[in-house]
Short mmCIF file of C-alpha atoms in Angstrom, two decimals:
data_model
loop_
_atom_site.label_atom_id
_atom_site.label_comp_id
_atom_site.label_asym_id
_atom_site.label_seq_id
_atom_site.Cartn_x
_atom_site.Cartn_y
_atom_site.Cartn_z
CA MET A 1 13.30 -11.43 -2.88
CA MET A 2 12.22 -10.28 0.56
CA SER A 3 14.04 -8.12 3.08
CA ILE A 4 12.77 -7.56 6.61
CA MET A 5 14.36 -4.74 8.59
CA ARG A 6 13.99 -3.87 12.26
CA GLY A 7 15.63 -1.17 14.32
CA ARG A 8 15.34 1.65 16.82
CA LEU A 9 13.18 3.73 14.48
CA PHE A 10 11.46 1.16 12.26
CA GLU A 11 9.74 -1.56 14.25
CA LYS A 12 9.28 -3.63 11.09
CA VAL A 13 9.76 -2.89 7.40
CA GLY A 14 9.16 -5.39 4.62
CA VAL A 15 10.55 -4.73 1.14
CA HIS A 16 9.78 -7.07 -1.76
CA CYS A 17 10.97 -7.38 -5.32
CA SER A 18 9.15 -10.15 -7.16
CA THR A 19 8.86 -11.57 -10.65
CA VAL A 20 6.49 -14.51 -11.00
CA HIS A 21 4.89 -16.47 -13.82
CA GLY A 22 2.59 -19.45 -14.22
CA GLU A 23 -1.10 -20.13 -14.74
CA PHE A 24 -4.08 -18.81 -12.83
CA ALA A 25 -6.29 -21.39 -11.14
CA PRO A 26 -9.64 -21.88 -12.93
CA GLU A 27 -11.65 -20.19 -10.17
CA PHE A 28 -9.41 -17.10 -10.35
CA ARG A 29 -9.23 -16.53 -14.11
CA ALA A 30 -12.47 -14.60 -14.52
CA GLN A 31 -11.21 -11.94 -12.11
CA ILE A 32 -8.06 -11.11 -14.12
CA PRO A 33 -8.24 -9.24 -17.47
CA GLY A 34 -7.20 -11.52 -20.32
CA ALA A 35 -6.84 -14.64 -18.19
CA ALA A 36 -10.10 -16.21 -19.35
CA ASP A 37 -8.64 -16.45 -22.86
CA ASP A 38 -5.29 -17.84 -21.71
CA PRO A 39 -4.54 -18.59 -18.03
CA ARG A 40 -0.80 -17.97 -18.33
CA PHE A 41 0.60 -14.82 -16.70
CA TRP A 42 3.80 -12.94 -15.96
CA ALA A 43 4.00 -10.29 -13.24
CA SER A 44 6.70 -8.18 -11.65
CA GLY A 45 6.44 -5.71 -8.81
CA ILE A 46 7.98 -3.86 -5.90
CA SER A 47 6.27 -3.33 -2.55
CA LEU A 48 7.15 -1.83 0.81
CA ILE A 49 5.26 -1.84 4.10
CA ALA A 50 6.58 0.04 7.15
CA HIS A 51 5.46 -0.04 10.80
CA LEU A 52 7.17 2.43 13.12
CA HIS A 53 7.91 2.43 16.84
CA ASN A 54 6.75 6.02 17.40
CA PRO A 55 2.94 6.19 17.09
CA HIS A 56 3.21 9.70 15.66
CA ILE A 57 4.87 8.35 12.51
CA PRO A 58 2.24 6.92 10.16
CA ALA A 59 2.49 3.40 8.82
CA VAL A 60 2.89 3.37 5.06
CA HIS A 61 2.50 1.11 2.05
CA ILE A 62 3.63 1.44 -1.56
CA ASN A 63 3.37 -1.01 -4.41
CA THR A 64 4.03 -0.79 -8.15
CA ARG A 65 3.59 -3.66 -10.58
CA PHE A 66 3.35 -4.71 -14.21
CA VAL A 67 1.14 -7.66 -15.16
CA VAL A 68 0.91 -9.52 -18.46
CA THR A 69 -1.76 -12.00 -19.55
CA THR A 70 -3.20 -11.74 -23.06
CA LYS A 71 -3.38 -8.09 -21.98
CA ALA A 72 -0.82 -5.96 -20.11
CA TRP A 73 -1.18 -3.19 -17.55
CA PHE A 74 0.43 -1.30 -14.68
CA GLY A 75 -0.94 -1.03 -11.17
CA GLY A 76 0.04 0.25 -7.78
CA GLY A 77 -0.14 3.27 -5.56
CA ALA A 78 0.80 4.46 -2.10
CA ASP A 79 -1.28 5.12 0.99
CA LEU A 80 -0.69 6.51 4.46
CA THR A 81 -2.05 5.03 7.70
CA PRO A 82 -1.69 7.23 10.80
CA VAL A 83 -2.34 5.17 13.90
CA LEU A 84 -3.49 7.92 16.29
CA ASP A 85 -7.03 9.20 15.84
CA ARG A 86 -5.96 12.80 16.34
CA ARG A 87 -3.54 12.43 13.40
CA ARG A 88 -6.04 10.67 11.12
CA THR A 89 -7.46 13.81 9.51
CA GLN A 90 -7.23 15.40 6.10
CA GLU A 91 -6.03 18.60 7.82
CA ASP A 92 -3.01 16.96 9.45
CA ALA A 93 0.29 18.24 8.03
CA ASP A 94 1.47 14.72 7.16
CA THR A 95 -1.73 13.98 5.23
CA ILE A 96 -1.51 17.23 3.28
CA ALA A 97 2.13 16.64 2.36
CA PHE A 98 1.55 13.04 1.31
CA HIS A 99 -1.40 13.94 -0.92
CA ALA A 100 0.62 16.74 -2.51
CA ALA A 101 3.42 14.30 -3.34
CA MET A 102 1.05 11.81 -4.95
CA LYS A 103 -0.66 14.57 -6.93
CA GLU A 104 2.71 15.70 -8.23
CA ALA A 105 3.53 12.13 -9.30
CA CYS A 106 0.34 11.97 -11.34
CA GLY A 107 1.03 15.35 -12.88
CA ASP A 108 4.49 14.28 -14.07
CA GLY A 109 3.24 11.14 -15.83
CA ASN A 110 3.05 12.58 -19.35
CA GLY A 111 -0.66 13.21 -18.99
CA VAL A 112 -1.68 9.56 -18.55
CA ALA A 113 -2.64 9.63 -14.85
CA ASP A 114 -5.92 10.99 -13.48
CA TYR A 115 -5.09 12.10 -9.92
CA GLU A 116 -8.66 12.69 -8.78
CA LYS A 117 -9.75 9.29 -10.10
CA TYR A 118 -6.83 7.47 -8.47
CA LYS A 119 -7.24 9.36 -5.19
CA LYS A 120 -10.92 8.40 -5.05
CA TRP A 121 -10.05 4.81 -5.98
CA CYS A 122 -7.63 4.69 -3.04
CA ASP A 123 -10.28 5.91 -0.62
CA GLU A 124 -12.71 3.28 -1.89
CA TYR A 125 -10.19 0.45 -1.99
CA PHE A 126 -8.55 0.90 1.41
CA TYR A 127 -11.86 0.72 3.25
CA LEU A 128 -13.07 -1.82 5.80
CA PRO A 129 -16.77 -2.44 5.10
CA HIS A 130 -17.30 -4.43 8.28
CA ARG A 131 -15.91 -1.54 10.35
CA LYS A 132 -17.41 1.17 8.14
CA GLU A 133 -14.13 3.04 8.28
CA ALA A 134 -11.13 3.83 6.12
CA ARG A 135 -7.84 2.04 6.73
CA GLY A 136 -5.91 5.30 6.62
CA VAL A 137 -6.04 8.81 5.15
CA GLY A 138 -5.64 7.77 1.53
CA GLY A 139 -3.17 8.41 -1.25
CA ILE A 140 -3.57 6.95 -4.73
CA PHE A 141 -4.46 3.51 -6.03
CA TYR A 142 -4.68 2.33 -9.62
CA ASP A 143 -4.99 -0.94 -11.50
CA TRP A 144 -5.43 -2.05 -15.11
CA HIS A 145 -3.62 1.15 -16.14
CA ASP A 146 -3.03 1.05 -19.90
CA SER A 147 -3.27 4.37 -21.71
CA GLY A 148 -1.93 2.93 -24.95
CA ASP A 149 1.41 4.68 -24.39
CA TRP A 150 3.58 2.10 -22.61
CA ASP A 151 6.53 4.44 -22.09
CA ALA A 152 4.32 7.10 -20.53
CA ASP A 153 2.64 4.53 -18.29
CA LEU A 154 6.03 3.28 -17.11
CA ALA A 155 7.20 6.86 -16.51
CA PHE A 156 4.12 7.52 -14.39
CA THR A 157 4.67 4.38 -12.33
CA GLN A 158 8.30 5.36 -11.78
CA GLU A 159 7.19 8.82 -10.65
CA VAL A 160 4.99 7.23 -7.98
CA GLY A 161 8.05 5.50 -6.59
CA ARG A 162 10.17 8.64 -6.74
CA ALA A 163 7.47 10.73 -5.05
CA PHE A 164 7.24 8.21 -2.23
CA LEU A 165 11.03 8.15 -1.84
CA LYS A 166 10.97 11.93 -1.46
CA ILE A 167 8.01 12.42 0.88
CA TYR A 168 8.03 9.55 3.36
CA PRO A 169 11.52 10.16 4.80
CA GLN A 170 10.40 13.75 5.36
CA LEU A 171 7.43 12.56 7.39
CA VAL A 172 9.63 10.23 9.43
CA ARG A 173 12.14 12.98 10.22
CA ARG A 174 9.31 15.37 11.09
CA ASN A 175 7.84 13.02 13.70
CA PHE A 176 10.45 10.65 15.11
CA ASN A 177 11.33 12.87 18.10
CA THR A 178 7.70 13.61 19.02
CA PRO A 179 7.04 12.36 22.57
CA TRP A 180 4.48 9.58 23.06
CA ASN A 181 3.11 7.60 26.00
CA GLU A 182 1.64 4.20 26.80
CA ALA A 183 -1.85 5.34 25.84
CA ASP A 184 -0.52 6.26 22.40
CA ARG A 185 1.13 2.85 22.10
CA GLU A 186 -2.12 1.10 23.06
CA GLU A 187 -4.00 3.07 20.41
CA GLN A 188 -1.33 2.21 17.86
CA LEU A 189 -1.60 -1.52 18.56
CA ILE A 190 -5.39 -1.48 18.26
CA ARG A 191 -5.23 0.48 15.00
CA ARG A 192 -2.79 -2.09 13.66
CA GLY A 193 -5.51 -4.67 14.19
CA ARG A 194 -7.57 -2.87 11.56
CA TYR A 195 -4.58 -3.05 9.24
CA VAL A 196 -4.39 -6.81 9.72
CA GLU A 197 -8.11 -7.19 9.09
CA PHE A 198 -7.91 -5.34 5.78
CA ASN A 199 -4.87 -7.21 4.51
CA LEU A 200 -6.29 -10.63 5.31
CA LEU A 201 -9.85 -10.00 4.18
CA TYR A 202 -9.68 -7.60 1.25
CA ASP A 203 -6.19 -6.90 -0.05
CA ARG A 204 -5.79 -7.96 -3.69
CA GLY A 205 -2.04 -8.42 -3.35
CA THR A 206 -2.46 -10.90 -0.51
CA ILE A 207 -5.15 -12.81 -2.40
CA PHE A 208 -3.12 -12.77 -5.63
CA GLY A 209 -0.02 -14.07 -3.87
CA LEU A 210 -1.81 -16.89 -2.08
CA LYS A 211 -3.80 -17.88 -5.18
CA THR A 212 -0.66 -18.06 -7.32
CA GLY A 213 1.34 -20.17 -4.90
CA GLY A 214 3.62 -17.40 -3.68
CA ASN A 215 5.94 -17.43 -0.68
CA VAL A 216 3.60 -17.28 2.32
CA GLU A 217 6.18 -15.67 4.62
CA SER A 218 6.70 -12.94 2.04
CA ILE A 219 3.01 -12.42 1.34
CA LEU A 220 2.19 -12.04 5.04
CA SER A 221 5.22 -9.91 5.92
CA SER A 222 2.96 -6.84 5.92
CA MET A 223 1.56 -8.01 9.26
CA PRO A 224 2.60 -5.70 12.14
CA PRO A 225 5.04 -7.18 14.66
CA GLU A 226 2.73 -6.41 17.60
CA VAL A 227 -1.02 -5.87 17.54
CA LYS A 228 -4.03 -5.90 19.86
CA TRP A 229 -7.77 -6.39 19.64
CA PRO A 230 -9.55 -4.88 22.67
#
């Protein structure tokens, strides 16, 4: 199920709830834990991608998922993408608040989540090698998460969602009245181009969806509504 929302504040928001099952294609099986033994899979997840009108409000992404092959694991995370260079720092108030929220989510997960590991994983994952730059300012990212305590792993994944629900509206309210100009808009559109490049070239979710015969409109809904390459 896909919902696309547009408005005065949110230029484009895509929200997805998906449950899919089938068999991985032969060329894809070696990349998925447990799929080499049996290509059948079941997966369910929630994802959200938001692009805002005001360049001072960072774009954001969150995804949580549960995947079953002959093995089973949780994955997901949330990351923040400011679109103005002067806001793309670890000292920016939005960055500090977002990191604090994700750290709290890991701390509430019954001891099964390693915040420093998942923070580092996010920095490494959301990186554009051809640009030699990060997509945003980070957050957390995790995959193949299976501590052996399914209930604790589920609780951790739920906490990631709850932490996002708490912090991101705060960032939106903090910034939506901040004045911006055409130069800021131009910078925002160019930065969105980097977002497109990452999602089409490197994003596992995009690749997974296309390889498993998913709904193309849904898979590509993370694309910004307007973008520029200088």
